[in-house]
GROMACS .gro file of C-alpha atoms in nm:
model
  392
    1UNK     CA    1  16.147   4.523   8.498
    2UNK     CA    2  15.860   4.464   8.293
    3UNK     CA    3  15.747   4.657   8.000
    4UNK     CA    4  15.518   4.967   8.057
    5UNK     CA    5  15.293   5.064   7.805
    6UNK     CA    6  15.061   5.377   7.753
    7UNK     CA    7  14.670   5.276   7.874
    8UNK     CA    8  14.471   5.292   7.547
    9UNK     CA    9  14.091   5.212   7.496
   10UNK     CA   10  13.915   5.125   7.152
   11UNK     CA   11  13.596   5.332   7.150
   12UNK     CA   12  13.299   5.139   7.036
   13UNK     CA   13  12.966   5.191   7.095
   14UNK     CA   14  12.860   5.068   7.430
   15UNK     CA   15  12.553   4.899   7.389
   16UNK     CA   16  12.553   4.505   7.318
   17UNK     CA   17  12.352   4.562   7.006
   18UNK     CA   18  12.574   4.779   6.858
   19UNK     CA   19  12.865   4.568   6.934
   20UNK     CA   20  12.697   4.285   6.758
   21UNK     CA   21  12.629   4.463   6.476
   22UNK     CA   22  12.956   4.599   6.456
   23UNK     CA   23  13.142   4.250   6.495
   24UNK     CA   24  12.890   4.109   6.235
   25UNK     CA   25  13.031   4.347   5.974
   26UNK     CA   26  13.342   4.251   6.021
   27UNK     CA   27  13.386   3.963   5.795
   28UNK     CA   28  13.713   3.810   5.691
   29UNK     CA   29  13.762   4.008   5.388
   30UNK     CA   30  13.725   4.354   5.595
   31UNK     CA   31  13.907   4.205   5.872
   32UNK     CA   32  14.230   4.412   5.996
   33UNK     CA   33  14.563   4.258   5.953
   34UNK     CA   34  14.816   4.168   6.228
   35UNK     CA   35  14.985   4.478   6.157
   36UNK     CA   36  14.694   4.725   6.166
   37UNK     CA   37  14.611   4.939   6.435
   38UNK     CA   38  14.269   4.934   6.632
   39UNK     CA   39  14.047   5.223   6.602
   40UNK     CA   40  14.171   5.546   6.759
   41UNK     CA   41  14.180   5.520   7.151
   42UNK     CA   42  13.971   5.755   7.361
   43UNK     CA   43  14.152   5.966   7.599
   44UNK     CA   44  14.056   5.875   7.947
   45UNK     CA   45  14.049   6.045   8.289
   46UNK     CA   46  14.341   5.926   8.551
   47UNK     CA   47  14.144   5.699   8.778
   48UNK     CA   48  14.204   5.433   9.040
   49UNK     CA   49  14.000   5.139   9.044
   50UNK     CA   50  13.858   4.966   9.362
   51UNK     CA   51  14.117   4.666   9.329
   52UNK     CA   52  14.409   4.908   9.296
   53UNK     CA   53  14.311   5.105   9.578
   54UNK     CA   54  14.264   4.808   9.792
   55UNK     CA   55  14.592   4.639   9.687
   56UNK     CA   56  14.800   4.953   9.732
   57UNK     CA   57  14.635   5.027  10.081
   58UNK     CA   58  14.721   4.660  10.228
   59UNK     CA   59  15.089   4.702  10.087
   60UNK     CA   60  15.096   5.035  10.242
   61UNK     CA   61  14.984   4.900  10.573
   62UNK     CA   62  15.227   4.637  10.539
   63UNK     CA   63  15.485   4.862  10.473
   64UNK     CA   64  15.441   5.087  10.779
   65UNK     CA   65  15.425   4.756  10.982
   66UNK     CA   66  15.758   4.624  10.870
   67UNK     CA   67  15.938   4.974  10.901
   68UNK     CA   68  15.816   5.000  11.277
   69UNK     CA   69  15.966   4.644  11.303
   70UNK     CA   70  16.296   4.758  11.219
   71UNK     CA   71  16.340   4.897  11.545
   72UNK     CA   72  16.438   4.542  11.693
   73UNK     CA   73  16.808   4.522  11.600
   74UNK     CA   74  16.804   4.147  11.574
   75UNK     CA   75  16.512   4.133  11.323
   76UNK     CA   76  16.660   4.391  11.129
   77UNK     CA   77  16.997   4.225  11.056
   78UNK     CA   78  16.815   3.909  10.991
   79UNK     CA   79  16.595   4.100  10.710
   80UNK     CA   80  16.904   4.268  10.604
   81UNK     CA   81  17.074   3.960  10.556
   82UNK     CA   82  16.765   3.789  10.361
   83UNK     CA   83  16.745   4.107  10.141
   84UNK     CA   84  17.110   4.116  10.023
   85UNK     CA   85  17.087   3.736   9.950
   86UNK     CA   86  16.758   3.720   9.749
   87UNK     CA   87  16.596   3.986   9.514
   88UNK     CA   88  16.272   3.858   9.673
   89UNK     CA   89  16.211   3.804  10.026
   90UNK     CA   90  15.891   3.591  10.153
   91UNK     CA   91  15.856   3.845  10.396
   92UNK     CA   92  15.524   3.704  10.572
   93UNK     CA   93  15.692   3.362  10.590
   94UNK     CA   94  16.011   3.525  10.724
   95UNK     CA   95  15.806   3.711  11.006
   96UNK     CA   96  15.612   3.378  11.096
   97UNK     CA   97  15.961   3.206  11.179
   98UNK     CA   98  16.143   3.524  11.366
   99UNK     CA   99  15.911   3.803  11.433
  100UNK     CA  100  15.569   3.674  11.544
  101UNK     CA  101  15.452   3.995  11.646
  102UNK     CA  102  15.505   4.143  11.249
  103UNK     CA  103  15.346   3.805  11.121
  104UNK     CA  104  14.982   3.908  11.204
  105UNK     CA  105  14.933   4.226  11.031
  106UNK     CA  106  15.139   4.099  10.729
  107UNK     CA  107  14.876   3.802  10.740
  108UNK     CA  108  14.613   4.031  10.731
  109UNK     CA  109  14.749   4.227  10.463
  110UNK     CA  110  14.795   3.889  10.240
  111UNK     CA  111  14.402   3.812  10.291
  112UNK     CA  112  14.323   4.137  10.197
  113UNK     CA  113  14.522   4.143   9.879
  114UNK     CA  114  14.410   3.810   9.778
  115UNK     CA  115  14.049   3.918   9.829
  116UNK     CA  116  14.104   4.233   9.638
  117UNK     CA  117  14.238   4.036   9.341
  118UNK     CA  118  13.940   3.762   9.333
  119UNK     CA  119  14.171   3.495   9.439
  120UNK     CA  120  14.103   3.212   9.685
  121UNK     CA  121  14.260   3.269  10.005
  122UNK     CA  122  14.414   2.900   9.953
  123UNK     CA  123  14.677   3.093   9.725
  124UNK     CA  124  14.856   3.194  10.048
  125UNK     CA  125  15.097   3.456  10.133
  126UNK     CA  126  15.163   3.699   9.815
  127UNK     CA  127  15.363   3.977   9.995
  128UNK     CA  128  15.743   4.017   9.890
  129UNK     CA  129  15.994   4.253  10.011
  130UNK     CA  130  16.316   4.365   9.811
  131UNK     CA  131  16.550   4.630   9.789
  132UNK     CA  132  16.429   4.913   9.576
  133UNK     CA  133  16.759   4.929   9.366
  134UNK     CA  134  17.080   4.783   9.303
  135UNK     CA  135  17.293   5.104   9.378
  136UNK     CA  136  17.141   5.074   9.769
  137UNK     CA  137  17.326   4.760   9.835
  138UNK     CA  138  17.663   4.928   9.941
  139UNK     CA  139  17.452   5.147  10.197
  140UNK     CA  140  17.251   4.857  10.338
  141UNK     CA  141  17.560   4.636  10.356
  142UNK     CA  142  17.736   4.909  10.567
  143UNK     CA  143  17.433   4.915  10.806
  144UNK     CA  144  17.236   5.237  10.670
  145UNK     CA  145  16.915   5.212  10.849
  146UNK     CA  146  16.633   5.130  10.585
  147UNK     CA  147  16.308   5.303  10.508
  148UNK     CA  148  16.016   5.078  10.364
  149UNK     CA  149  15.753   5.178  10.111
  150UNK     CA  150  15.480   4.991   9.914
  151UNK     CA  151  15.550   4.928   9.538
  152UNK     CA  152  15.377   5.187   9.296
  153UNK     CA  153  15.147   5.037   9.053
  154UNK     CA  154  15.131   5.337   8.846
  155UNK     CA  155  15.407   5.476   8.548
  156UNK     CA  156  15.272   5.830   8.638
  157UNK     CA  157  15.376   5.827   8.981
  158UNK     CA  158  15.637   6.099   9.063
  159UNK     CA  159  15.659   6.044   9.434
  160UNK     CA  160  15.734   5.774   9.675
  161UNK     CA  161  15.643   5.777  10.045
  162UNK     CA  162  15.869   5.559  10.242
  163UNK     CA  163  15.854   5.511  10.613
  164UNK     CA  164  16.099   5.502  10.910
  165UNK     CA  165  16.152   5.267  11.215
  166UNK     CA  166  15.944   5.557  11.416
  167UNK     CA  167  15.658   5.556  11.175
  168UNK     CA  168  15.743   5.883  11.015
  169UNK     CA  169  15.664   5.939  10.647
  170UNK     CA  170  15.940   6.058  10.406
  171UNK     CA  171  15.832   6.175  10.021
  172UNK     CA  172  16.086   6.045   9.791
  173UNK     CA  173  16.150   6.151   9.405
  174UNK     CA  174  15.995   5.796   9.227
  175UNK     CA  175  16.226   5.885   8.901
  176UNK     CA  176  16.570   5.852   9.097
  177UNK     CA  177  16.654   5.625   9.338
  178UNK     CA  178  16.770   5.760   9.678
  179UNK     CA  179  17.110   5.684   9.840
  180UNK     CA  180  16.932   5.574  10.171
  181UNK     CA  181  16.806   5.193  10.121
  182UNK     CA  182  16.474   5.153  10.065
  183UNK     CA  183  16.276   4.801  10.106
  184UNK     CA  184  16.001   4.815   9.844
  185UNK     CA  185  15.686   4.584   9.964
  186UNK     CA  186  15.547   4.413   9.669
  187UNK     CA  187  15.346   4.091   9.557
  188UNK     CA  188  15.475   3.813   9.414
  189UNK     CA  189  15.309   3.861   9.080
  190UNK     CA  190  15.385   3.522   8.915
  191UNK     CA  191  15.197   3.334   9.191
  192UNK     CA  192  14.917   3.577   9.170
  193UNK     CA  193  14.884   3.571   8.807
  194UNK     CA  194  14.898   3.202   8.806
  195UNK     CA  195  14.602   3.172   9.056
  196UNK     CA  196  14.450   3.438   8.873
  197UNK     CA  197  14.413   3.285   8.500
  198UNK     CA  198  14.281   2.989   8.705
  199UNK     CA  199  13.990   3.229   8.852
  200UNK     CA  200  13.973   3.400   8.495
  201UNK     CA  201  13.919   3.059   8.311
  202UNK     CA  202  13.683   2.923   8.569
  203UNK     CA  203  13.475   3.225   8.580
  204UNK     CA  204  13.440   3.231   8.185
  205UNK     CA  205  13.342   2.874   8.184
  206UNK     CA  206  13.060   2.946   8.464
  207UNK     CA  207  12.943   3.274   8.235
  208UNK     CA  208  12.928   3.007   7.915
  209UNK     CA  209  13.259   3.138   7.732
  210UNK     CA  210  13.472   2.828   7.635
  211UNK     CA  211  13.850   2.840   7.781
  212UNK     CA  212  14.103   2.616   7.841
  213UNK     CA  213  14.316   2.593   8.140
  214UNK     CA  214  14.673   2.727   8.052
  215UNK     CA  215  14.845   2.416   8.144
  216UNK     CA  216  14.635   2.233   7.865
  217UNK     CA  217  14.739   2.440   7.593
  218UNK     CA  218  14.947   2.147   7.436
  219UNK     CA  219  14.646   1.905   7.478
  220UNK     CA  220  14.450   1.829   7.155
  221UNK     CA  221  14.066   1.930   7.220
  222UNK     CA  222  13.821   1.665   7.269
  223UNK     CA  223  13.691   1.579   6.875
  224UNK     CA  224  13.713   1.313   6.651
  225UNK     CA  225  13.899   1.551   6.419
  226UNK     CA  226  14.202   1.589   6.613
  227UNK     CA  227  14.239   1.251   6.755
  228UNK     CA  228  14.185   1.081   6.404
  229UNK     CA  229  14.464   1.277   6.265
  230UNK     CA  230  14.730   1.164   6.503
  231UNK     CA  231  14.790   1.532   6.654
  232UNK     CA  232  14.705   1.881   6.573
  233UNK     CA  233  14.878   2.220   6.477
  234UNK     CA  234  14.962   2.518   6.670
  235UNK     CA  235  15.119   2.825   6.639
  236UNK     CA  236  15.435   2.846   6.838
  237UNK     CA  237  15.633   3.146   6.954
  238UNK     CA  238  15.998   3.150   6.834
  239UNK     CA  239  16.096   3.505   6.931
  240UNK     CA  240  15.952   3.794   7.089
  241UNK     CA  241  16.012   4.145   7.216
  242UNK     CA  242  15.842   4.424   7.371
  243UNK     CA  243  15.952   4.799   7.370
  244UNK     CA  244  16.065   4.996   7.645
  245UNK     CA  245  15.939   5.250   7.860
  246UNK     CA  246  16.043   5.465   8.135
  247UNK     CA  247  15.907   5.365   8.485
  248UNK     CA  248  15.949   5.459   8.857
  249UNK     CA  249  16.262   5.272   9.056
  250UNK     CA  250  15.969   5.169   9.316
  251UNK     CA  251  15.778   4.996   9.056
  252UNK     CA  252  15.734   4.632   9.089
  253UNK     CA  253  15.763   4.369   8.810
  254UNK     CA  254  15.442   4.293   8.594
  255UNK     CA  255  15.362   3.943   8.479
  256UNK     CA  256  15.278   3.910   8.103
  257UNK     CA  257  14.997   3.701   7.976
  258UNK     CA  258  14.783   3.656   7.651
  259UNK     CA  259  14.445   3.621   7.568
  260UNK     CA  260  14.387   3.405   7.248
  261UNK     CA  261  14.029   3.451   7.099
  262UNK     CA  262  13.839   3.305   6.839
  263UNK     CA  263  13.517   3.075   6.795
  264UNK     CA  264  13.535   2.722   6.902
  265UNK     CA  265  13.444   2.414   6.709
  266UNK     CA  266  13.082   2.469   6.831
  267UNK     CA  267  13.071   2.806   6.714
  268UNK     CA  268  13.052   2.963   7.027
  269UNK     CA  269  13.346   3.245   7.139
  270UNK     CA  270  13.629   3.110   7.340
  271UNK     CA  271  13.925   3.292   7.529
  272UNK     CA  272  14.219   3.066   7.604
  273UNK     CA  273  14.458   3.246   7.862
  274UNK     CA  274  14.837   3.183   7.786
  275UNK     CA  275  15.081   3.263   8.078
  276UNK     CA  276  15.422   3.392   7.945
  277UNK     CA  277  15.607   3.404   8.321
  278UNK     CA  278  15.943   3.425   8.122
  279UNK     CA  279  15.907   3.760   7.966
  280UNK     CA  280  16.080   3.970   8.229
  281UNK     CA  281  16.217   4.229   8.046
  282UNK     CA  282  16.164   4.505   7.803
  283UNK     CA  283  16.416   4.567   7.527
  284UNK     CA  284  16.509   4.218   7.532
  285UNK     CA  285  16.462   3.947   7.265
  286UNK     CA  286  16.346   3.620   7.425
  287UNK     CA  287  16.324   3.299   7.223
  288UNK     CA  288  16.071   3.059   7.428
  289UNK     CA  289  15.940   2.822   7.176
  290UNK     CA  290  15.579   2.863   7.354
  291UNK     CA  291  15.244   2.743   7.202
  292UNK     CA  292  15.039   3.027   7.160
  293UNK     CA  293  14.732   2.907   6.966
  294UNK     CA  294  14.611   2.539   6.965
  295UNK     CA  295  14.407   2.537   6.662
  296UNK     CA  296  14.257   2.208   6.783
  297UNK     CA  297  14.008   2.406   6.970
  298UNK     CA  298  13.893   2.658   6.711
  299UNK     CA  299  13.653   2.643   6.420
  300UNK     CA  300  13.820   2.873   6.191
  301UNK     CA  301  14.149   2.904   6.069
  302UNK     CA  302  14.195   3.256   6.224
  303UNK     CA  303  14.234   3.373   6.627
  304UNK     CA  304  14.324   3.688   6.771
  305UNK     CA  305  14.563   3.745   7.065
  306UNK     CA  306  14.560   4.040   7.327
  307UNK     CA  307  14.861   4.082   7.539
  308UNK     CA  308  14.836   4.224   7.874
  309UNK     CA  309  15.033   4.286   8.191
  310UNK     CA  310  14.912   4.248   8.567
  311UNK     CA  311  15.102   4.511   8.780
  312UNK     CA  312  14.939   4.361   9.077
  313UNK     CA  313  14.603   4.514   9.092
  314UNK     CA  314  14.387   4.314   8.843
  315UNK     CA  315  14.047   4.128   9.000
  316UNK     CA  316  14.056   3.843   8.801
  317UNK     CA  317  13.676   3.762   8.898
  318UNK     CA  318  13.581   4.088   8.752
  319UNK     CA  319  13.792   4.063   8.443
  320UNK     CA  320  13.614   3.755   8.321
  321UNK     CA  321  13.254   3.896   8.399
  322UNK     CA  322  13.351   4.190   8.221
  323UNK     CA  323  13.492   3.980   7.901
  324UNK     CA  324  13.207   3.709   7.929
  325UNK     CA  325  12.928   4.002   7.898
  326UNK     CA  326  13.099   4.126   7.605
  327UNK     CA  327  13.164   3.836   7.406
  328UNK     CA  328  12.836   3.598   7.469
  329UNK     CA  329  12.684   3.905   7.268
  330UNK     CA  330  12.861   3.790   6.970
  331UNK     CA  331  12.733   3.499   6.776
  332UNK     CA  332  12.880   3.292   6.498
  333UNK     CA  333  12.790   3.469   6.170
  334UNK     CA  334  12.922   3.177   5.933
  335UNK     CA  335  13.282   3.361   5.898
  336UNK     CA  336  13.568   3.480   6.127
  337UNK     CA  337  13.503   3.758   6.347
  338UNK     CA  338  13.773   3.964   6.514
  339UNK     CA  339  13.733   3.993   6.897
  340UNK     CA  340  14.023   4.211   7.012
  341UNK     CA  341  13.815   4.530   6.990
  342UNK     CA  342  13.521   4.352   7.181
  343UNK     CA  343  13.771   4.213   7.462
  344UNK     CA  344  13.951   4.560   7.527
  345UNK     CA  345  13.589   4.759   7.511
  346UNK     CA  346  13.476   4.503   7.819
  347UNK     CA  347  13.739   4.645   8.044
  348UNK     CA  348  13.630   4.877   8.271
  349UNK     CA  349  13.729   5.241   8.216
  350UNK     CA  350  13.851   5.285   8.553
  351UNK     CA  351  14.118   4.997   8.496
  352UNK     CA  352  14.281   5.199   8.223
  353UNK     CA  353  14.518   5.349   8.454
  354UNK     CA  354  14.786   5.021   8.506
  355UNK     CA  355  14.595   4.758   8.566
  356UNK     CA  356  14.551   4.552   8.342
  357UNK     CA  357  14.784   4.718   8.125
  358UNK     CA  358  14.706   4.671   7.739
  359UNK     CA  359  15.051   4.580   7.588
  360UNK     CA  360  14.940   4.490   7.214
  361UNK     CA  361  14.718   4.270   7.001
  362UNK     CA  362  14.768   4.068   6.708
  363UNK     CA  363  14.457   4.012   6.465
  364UNK     CA  364  14.388   3.740   6.243
  365UNK     CA  365  14.660   3.504   6.330
  366UNK     CA  366  14.623   3.180   6.111
  367UNK     CA  367  14.740   2.817   6.140
  368UNK     CA  368  14.996   2.915   5.833
  369UNK     CA  369  15.096   3.247   5.991
  370UNK     CA  370  15.495   3.232   5.973
  371UNK     CA  371  15.749   3.503   6.037
  372UNK     CA  372  15.756   3.819   6.222
  373UNK     CA  373  15.421   3.981   6.294
  374UNK     CA  374  15.445   4.329   6.470
  375UNK     CA  375  15.137   4.423   6.698
  376UNK     CA  376  14.896   4.645   6.621
  377UNK     CA  377  14.992   4.931   6.880
  378UNK     CA  378  15.358   4.852   6.768
  379UNK     CA  379  15.450   4.800   7.128
  380UNK     CA  380  15.610   4.484   7.050
  381UNK     CA  381  15.678   4.179   6.761
  382UNK     CA  382  15.645   3.814   6.754
  383UNK     CA  383  15.814   3.576   6.510
  384UNK     CA  384  15.598   3.257   6.481
  385UNK     CA  385  15.560   2.927   6.291
  386UNK     CA  386  15.323   2.644   6.252
  387UNK     CA  387  15.411   2.364   6.467
  388UNK     CA  388  15.236   2.027   6.455
  389UNK     CA  389  15.210   1.855   6.812
  390UNK     CA  390  15.188   1.450   6.748
  391UNK     CA  391  14.976   1.246   6.957
  392UNK     CA  392  15.135   0.967   7.175
   0.00000   0.00000   0.00000
């Protein structure tokens, strides 16, 4: 499962003028180091964002529909075989082939989820079904009738509602997996994040914030300097580990991504999203050899990185609008200005429940950064090194 982290928010003055004044004052000499924590976070009241409510509602409707469908013995057996064979079952596609009556409500739920997350309908089916816990495999194999629940998106969840084939609701403990097998209806977070980062980048560009597509992070920026030098410098992640945190058994995997921020060659702010689909488990050291910063994109020899996770309820269109609205108030003062606080402050208060989670941040990454850097929130560390990418 993915790492879960406390939701924290940097306390900054809300007005654009104050944000600009604060940012202008943060010169290189006064900039926080990679290990310095941001300003003390403000405690926020627990909220549920509109996107989270819409996604959870669609998943719950899908869970009830799947539970009722289990009254059909042949379909129940087919779904059981699929769930035991694969960790994630593309349940909408399976229903389209074997249970047309179920396919319609699942397709409707898929459309509702895509719409709530600001994704194009062309993203395709997002619903996935999995067994809630490995301990349930024996009972499911033995033929115990499973219940169906929607995945939780909140670490604070204490109870889970599961449905049986008669439509009856049952309350389960979210912290202890039940003996009865439970199918969990979740979304394909990798697919959603990939599509979401495309939306994020596209909307940032529309709003006037420079941004490169995640797939082009290994490409040189369009500029004479990069072309003339025969290549460009990058910062490469050699190893990374995130802290672990307790989470409900019903909670689905999250997807990790990082927003690299700084000033582009033209002196305007830019945000480059970097997908990290390999970062699956907390408490595990990964050695991805992934490029994090492409320095040919940046004017200064410093940039920031804000690592986030999407537990399924992020609206990428709204996220882009919020970030652009804050960053476009910040102008190039002729010296590097940290942008982490501005990015975090841009995220609406109602989102700081579980989507998107703020994992950690790294201030003042430089082209020469080399070695292990601990995040400002001490939720993770990265070992990085300068890496030269040669042109063909």
